[in-house]
Short mmCIF file of N, CA and C in Angstrom, two decimals:
data_model
loop_
_atom_site.label_atom_id
_atom_site.label_comp_id
_atom_site.label_asym_id
_atom_site.label_seq_id
_atom_site.Cartn_x
_atom_site.Cartn_y
_atom_site.Cartn_z
N MET A 246 -4.11 2.20 -20.68
CA MET A 246 -5.00 1.76 -19.95
C MET A 246 -5.69 1.22 -19.60
N MET A 247 -6.40 -0.21 -19.49
CA MET A 247 -8.18 0.12 -19.32
C MET A 247 -8.41 0.47 -17.56
N ARG A 248 -9.19 0.89 -17.58
CA ARG A 248 -9.82 0.79 -16.10
C ARG A 248 -10.58 -0.17 -15.58
N LEU A 249 -10.65 -1.01 -14.50
CA LEU A 249 -11.06 -1.56 -13.76
C LEU A 249 -12.20 -1.09 -13.57
N THR A 250 -13.25 -1.61 -12.70
CA THR A 250 -14.31 -1.63 -12.38
C THR A 250 -13.94 -2.34 -11.16
N THR A 251 -15.38 -1.24 -10.45
CA THR A 251 -14.84 -1.44 -8.38
C THR A 251 -14.77 -3.01 -8.11
N THR A 252 -15.74 -3.74 -8.86
CA THR A 252 -16.02 -4.95 -8.63
C THR A 252 -14.90 -5.78 -8.85
N GLN A 253 -14.14 -5.26 -9.89
CA GLN A 253 -12.84 -5.83 -10.32
C GLN A 253 -12.31 -5.88 -9.63
N ARG A 254 -11.63 -4.10 -9.28
CA ARG A 254 -11.20 -4.27 -8.20
C ARG A 254 -10.99 -4.84 -6.13
N GLY A 255 -11.94 -5.26 -6.39
CA GLY A 255 -11.98 -6.27 -4.77
C GLY A 255 -13.36 -5.17 -4.10
N LEU A 256 -13.94 -3.61 -4.78
CA LEU A 256 -14.69 -2.70 -4.16
C LEU A 256 -16.18 -2.63 -4.26
N GLY A 257 -16.42 -3.94 -4.87
CA GLY A 257 -17.82 -4.13 -5.15
C GLY A 257 -19.20 -4.18 -4.28
N TYR A 258 -19.99 -4.57 -4.24
CA TYR A 258 -21.15 -4.48 -3.58
C TYR A 258 -20.44 -5.45 -2.16
N ASP A 259 -19.73 -6.07 -1.95
CA ASP A 259 -20.10 -6.51 -0.53
C ASP A 259 -18.74 -5.57 -0.06
N HIS A 260 -17.98 -4.74 -0.60
CA HIS A 260 -17.04 -4.06 0.50
C HIS A 260 -18.20 -2.65 0.56
N GLN A 261 -18.81 -2.11 0.04
CA GLN A 261 -19.57 -0.99 0.41
C GLN A 261 -20.93 -1.63 1.24
N ARG A 262 -21.54 -2.36 0.67
CA ARG A 262 -22.35 -3.26 2.22
C ARG A 262 -21.80 -3.53 3.85
N THR A 263 -20.00 -3.84 3.16
CA THR A 263 -19.45 -3.62 5.09
C THR A 263 -18.87 -1.88 4.98
N ARG A 264 -18.79 -1.55 4.41
CA ARG A 264 -18.64 0.03 4.63
C ARG A 264 -19.67 0.28 5.45
N ARG A 265 -20.78 0.20 5.06
CA ARG A 265 -22.43 1.33 5.56
C ARG A 265 -22.51 0.27 6.69
N GLU A 266 -22.63 -0.82 6.87
CA GLU A 266 -22.72 -1.54 8.07
C GLU A 266 -21.31 -1.18 8.98
N ARG A 267 -20.13 -0.72 9.24
CA ARG A 267 -18.66 -0.05 9.50
C ARG A 267 -19.16 1.17 10.34
N LEU A 268 -19.99 2.40 9.21
CA LEU A 268 -20.32 3.21 9.30
C LEU A 268 -21.25 3.69 10.73
N ALA A 269 -22.42 2.79 10.24
CA ALA A 269 -23.57 2.45 10.93
C ALA A 269 -23.04 2.40 12.38
N GLN A 270 -21.72 1.58 12.38
CA GLN A 270 -21.50 1.20 14.19
C GLN A 270 -20.46 2.45 14.63
N LEU A 271 -19.68 3.10 13.48
CA LEU A 271 -18.62 3.49 14.18
C LEU A 271 -19.18 5.09 15.47
N ARG A 272 -18.93 4.75 16.51
CA ARG A 272 -19.02 5.69 17.42
C ARG A 272 -17.67 7.03 17.53
N ASP A 273 -18.89 8.27 17.03
CA ASP A 273 -18.21 9.17 16.87
C ASP A 273 -16.72 9.86 17.82
N GLY A 274 -15.74 9.90 17.21
CA GLY A 274 -14.39 10.20 18.68
C GLY A 274 -13.28 8.90 18.36
N ASP A 275 -14.16 7.82 17.61
CA ASP A 275 -13.64 5.87 17.59
C ASP A 275 -12.25 6.76 16.96
N PRO A 276 -10.84 6.23 17.17
CA PRO A 276 -9.84 6.26 16.56
C PRO A 276 -10.05 5.70 15.16
N CYS A 277 -8.72 6.78 14.06
CA CYS A 277 -8.45 6.23 13.00
C CYS A 277 -7.25 5.23 13.40
N PRO A 278 -7.84 3.72 12.49
CA PRO A 278 -6.22 2.76 12.77
C PRO A 278 -5.07 3.25 12.00
N ARG A 279 -5.08 4.79 11.00
CA ARG A 279 -4.01 4.67 10.70
C ARG A 279 -3.28 6.03 11.14
N CYS A 280 -3.91 6.91 11.30
CA CYS A 280 -3.50 8.07 12.56
C CYS A 280 -3.71 8.77 14.03
N GLY A 281 -4.69 7.20 14.05
CA GLY A 281 -4.85 7.77 15.65
C GLY A 281 -6.07 9.04 15.98
N ARG A 282 -6.17 9.51 15.04
CA ARG A 282 -7.15 11.35 15.01
C ARG A 282 -8.34 10.89 15.29
N PRO A 283 -9.18 11.70 16.11
CA PRO A 283 -10.84 11.07 15.96
C PRO A 283 -11.28 10.94 15.07
N MET A 284 -12.67 9.64 14.09
CA MET A 284 -13.18 9.63 12.70
C MET A 284 -14.92 10.03 13.52
N PHE A 285 -15.09 11.10 13.08
CA PHE A 285 -16.64 11.45 12.78
C PHE A 285 -17.78 11.40 11.45
N ARG A 286 -18.35 11.01 11.71
CA ARG A 286 -20.00 10.75 11.06
C ARG A 286 -19.44 12.13 9.58
N GLY A 287 -20.10 12.07 9.21
CA GLY A 287 -19.53 13.29 8.24
C GLY A 287 -18.36 13.67 7.70
N GLN A 288 -17.39 12.66 7.90
CA GLN A 288 -15.80 12.90 7.39
C GLN A 288 -16.05 11.99 6.13
N TYR A 289 -15.34 12.25 5.30
CA TYR A 289 -15.27 11.33 4.66
C TYR A 289 -13.86 9.96 5.01
N LEU A 290 -15.03 9.24 5.17
CA LEU A 290 -14.10 7.56 5.04
C LEU A 290 -14.02 6.46 4.50
N ASP A 291 -13.00 5.31 5.14
CA ASP A 291 -13.05 4.47 3.38
C ASP A 291 -12.48 3.43 4.60
N LEU A 292 -13.50 1.96 3.67
CA LEU A 292 -13.28 0.94 4.74
C LEU A 292 -11.73 0.46 3.80
N ASP A 293 -11.08 0.24 5.07
CA ASP A 293 -9.11 0.22 5.03
C ASP A 293 -8.83 -1.17 5.44
N ASP A 294 -8.64 -1.80 3.95
CA ASP A 294 -7.94 -3.17 3.96
C ASP A 294 -6.49 -3.37 4.93
N PHE A 295 -7.20 -4.40 5.94
CA PHE A 295 -4.96 -4.20 6.57
C PHE A 295 -4.67 -5.87 6.24
N PRO A 296 -3.91 -6.37 6.15
CA PRO A 296 -2.35 -5.42 5.56
C PRO A 296 -2.25 -4.91 4.60
N GLY A 297 -3.76 -5.13 4.09
CA GLY A 297 -3.55 -4.51 1.99
C GLY A 297 -4.19 -5.46 1.18
N ARG A 298 -4.49 -5.97 0.13
CA ARG A 298 -4.95 -6.45 -0.90
C ARG A 298 -4.19 -7.19 -1.62
N MET A 299 -2.56 -6.15 -1.79
CA MET A 299 -1.50 -6.42 -2.59
C MET A 299 -0.92 -7.54 -2.07
N PHE A 300 -1.49 -8.19 -0.68
CA PHE A 300 -0.16 -9.06 0.09
C PHE A 300 -1.01 -10.11 0.42
N GLY A 301 -2.61 -10.12 -0.37
CA GLY A 301 -2.97 -11.74 0.03
C GLY A 301 -3.56 -11.57 1.28
N GLY A 302 -3.91 -13.02 1.65
CA GLY A 302 -4.19 -13.51 2.79
C GLY A 302 -5.09 -12.81 3.68
N PRO A 303 -5.66 -13.01 5.15
CA PRO A 303 -6.67 -12.23 5.51
C PRO A 303 -6.75 -11.19 5.42
N GLN A 304 -8.01 -10.61 5.57
CA GLN A 304 -7.99 -9.46 5.44
C GLN A 304 -8.85 -8.21 6.56
N VAL A 305 -8.16 -7.30 7.36
CA VAL A 305 -9.55 -6.69 8.08
C VAL A 305 -9.92 -5.57 8.01
N LYS A 306 -11.03 -5.31 7.98
CA LYS A 306 -11.38 -4.27 7.16
C LYS A 306 -11.96 -3.64 8.08
N LEU A 307 -11.51 -2.43 8.20
CA LEU A 307 -11.73 -1.11 9.09
C LEU A 307 -11.39 -0.04 8.88
N LEU A 308 -12.86 1.00 9.33
CA LEU A 308 -12.65 2.25 9.01
C LEU A 308 -11.41 3.07 8.78
N ALA A 309 -11.38 4.06 8.36
CA ALA A 309 -10.31 5.13 8.36
C ALA A 309 -10.40 6.70 7.53
N HIS A 310 -9.39 7.23 7.74
CA HIS A 310 -9.26 8.67 7.36
C HIS A 310 -8.95 8.50 5.69
N ARG A 311 -10.13 9.01 4.71
CA ARG A 311 -9.72 8.68 3.39
C ARG A 311 -8.37 8.78 3.27
N TYR A 312 -7.96 10.27 3.32
CA TYR A 312 -6.61 10.38 2.81
C TYR A 312 -5.90 9.72 3.61
N ARG A 313 -5.89 9.28 5.01
CA ARG A 313 -4.84 8.64 4.87
C ARG A 313 -4.80 6.95 4.68
N ASN A 314 -6.06 6.50 4.30
CA ASN A 314 -6.35 5.39 3.78
C ASN A 314 -5.64 5.49 2.08
N ARG A 315 -5.73 5.89 1.36
CA ARG A 315 -5.47 5.88 -0.06
C ARG A 315 -3.65 6.59 0.24
N ARG A 316 -3.44 7.79 1.04
CA ARG A 316 -1.98 7.73 0.73
C ARG A 316 -1.10 6.08 1.27
N ALA A 317 -1.52 5.53 2.32
CA ALA A 317 -0.82 4.21 2.56
C ALA A 317 -0.64 3.48 0.82
N GLY A 318 -2.17 3.39 0.26
CA GLY A 318 -2.40 2.40 -0.73
C GLY A 318 -1.67 2.89 -1.74
N ALA A 319 -1.44 4.57 -1.86
CA ALA A 319 -0.27 4.94 -3.06
C ALA A 319 1.13 4.42 -2.42
N ARG A 320 1.45 4.31 -1.21
CA ARG A 320 2.94 4.24 -1.07
C ARG A 320 3.18 2.62 -1.22
N MET A 321 1.65 2.04 -0.73
CA MET A 321 2.54 0.92 -1.18
C MET A 321 2.86 0.40 -3.03
N ARG A 322 1.98 0.97 -3.30
CA ARG A 322 1.69 0.57 -4.45
C ARG A 322 3.43 1.02 -5.47
N GLU A 323 3.96 2.39 -4.65
CA GLU A 323 5.19 2.74 -5.55
C GLU A 323 6.56 1.79 -4.45
N MET A 324 6.18 1.00 -3.70
CA MET A 324 7.36 0.09 -2.85
C MET A 324 7.08 -1.21 -3.68
N ALA A 325 6.17 -1.63 -4.36
CA ALA A 325 5.54 -2.78 -5.26
C ALA A 325 6.38 -2.38 -6.73
N LYS A 326 6.08 -1.11 -7.41
CA LYS A 326 7.01 -0.98 -8.12
C LYS A 326 8.27 -1.03 -8.12
N ARG A 327 9.09 -0.20 -7.04
CA ARG A 327 9.98 -0.36 -6.51
C ARG A 327 10.77 -1.61 -6.63
N TRP A 328 10.24 -2.24 -5.90
CA TRP A 328 10.34 -4.19 -5.82
C TRP A 328 10.50 -5.16 -6.60
N ARG A 329 9.50 -4.53 -8.33
CA ARG A 329 9.61 -4.79 -9.24
C ARG A 329 10.67 -4.82 -10.16
N ALA A 330 10.54 -3.83 -10.00
CA ALA A 330 12.28 -3.18 -10.71
C ALA A 330 13.14 -3.99 -10.21
N ALA A 331 13.92 -3.87 -9.15
CA ALA A 331 14.67 -4.55 -8.54
C ALA A 331 14.76 -5.75 -8.90
N ARG A 332 14.45 -7.02 -9.44
CA ARG A 332 13.74 -8.28 -10.13
C ARG A 332 14.67 -8.44 -11.33
#
């Protein structure tokens, strides 16, 4: 299976620029939208897409703990696989 580049996956320059902007706006202690725990500079934070790029439509981009964001993405991918297999 061919691995897509970050740009092909929608995580290219614009996404990275937006992440840098959101990190600059982050106030230490702001809550994570995924788990509600405080976020701080120096932690591993991702720019999270709500409701998720796989659903299309308008996206709200928020910072979230990397672990929580990637866990949610993996959960959505698994649900999509099951849904496709059931069709």
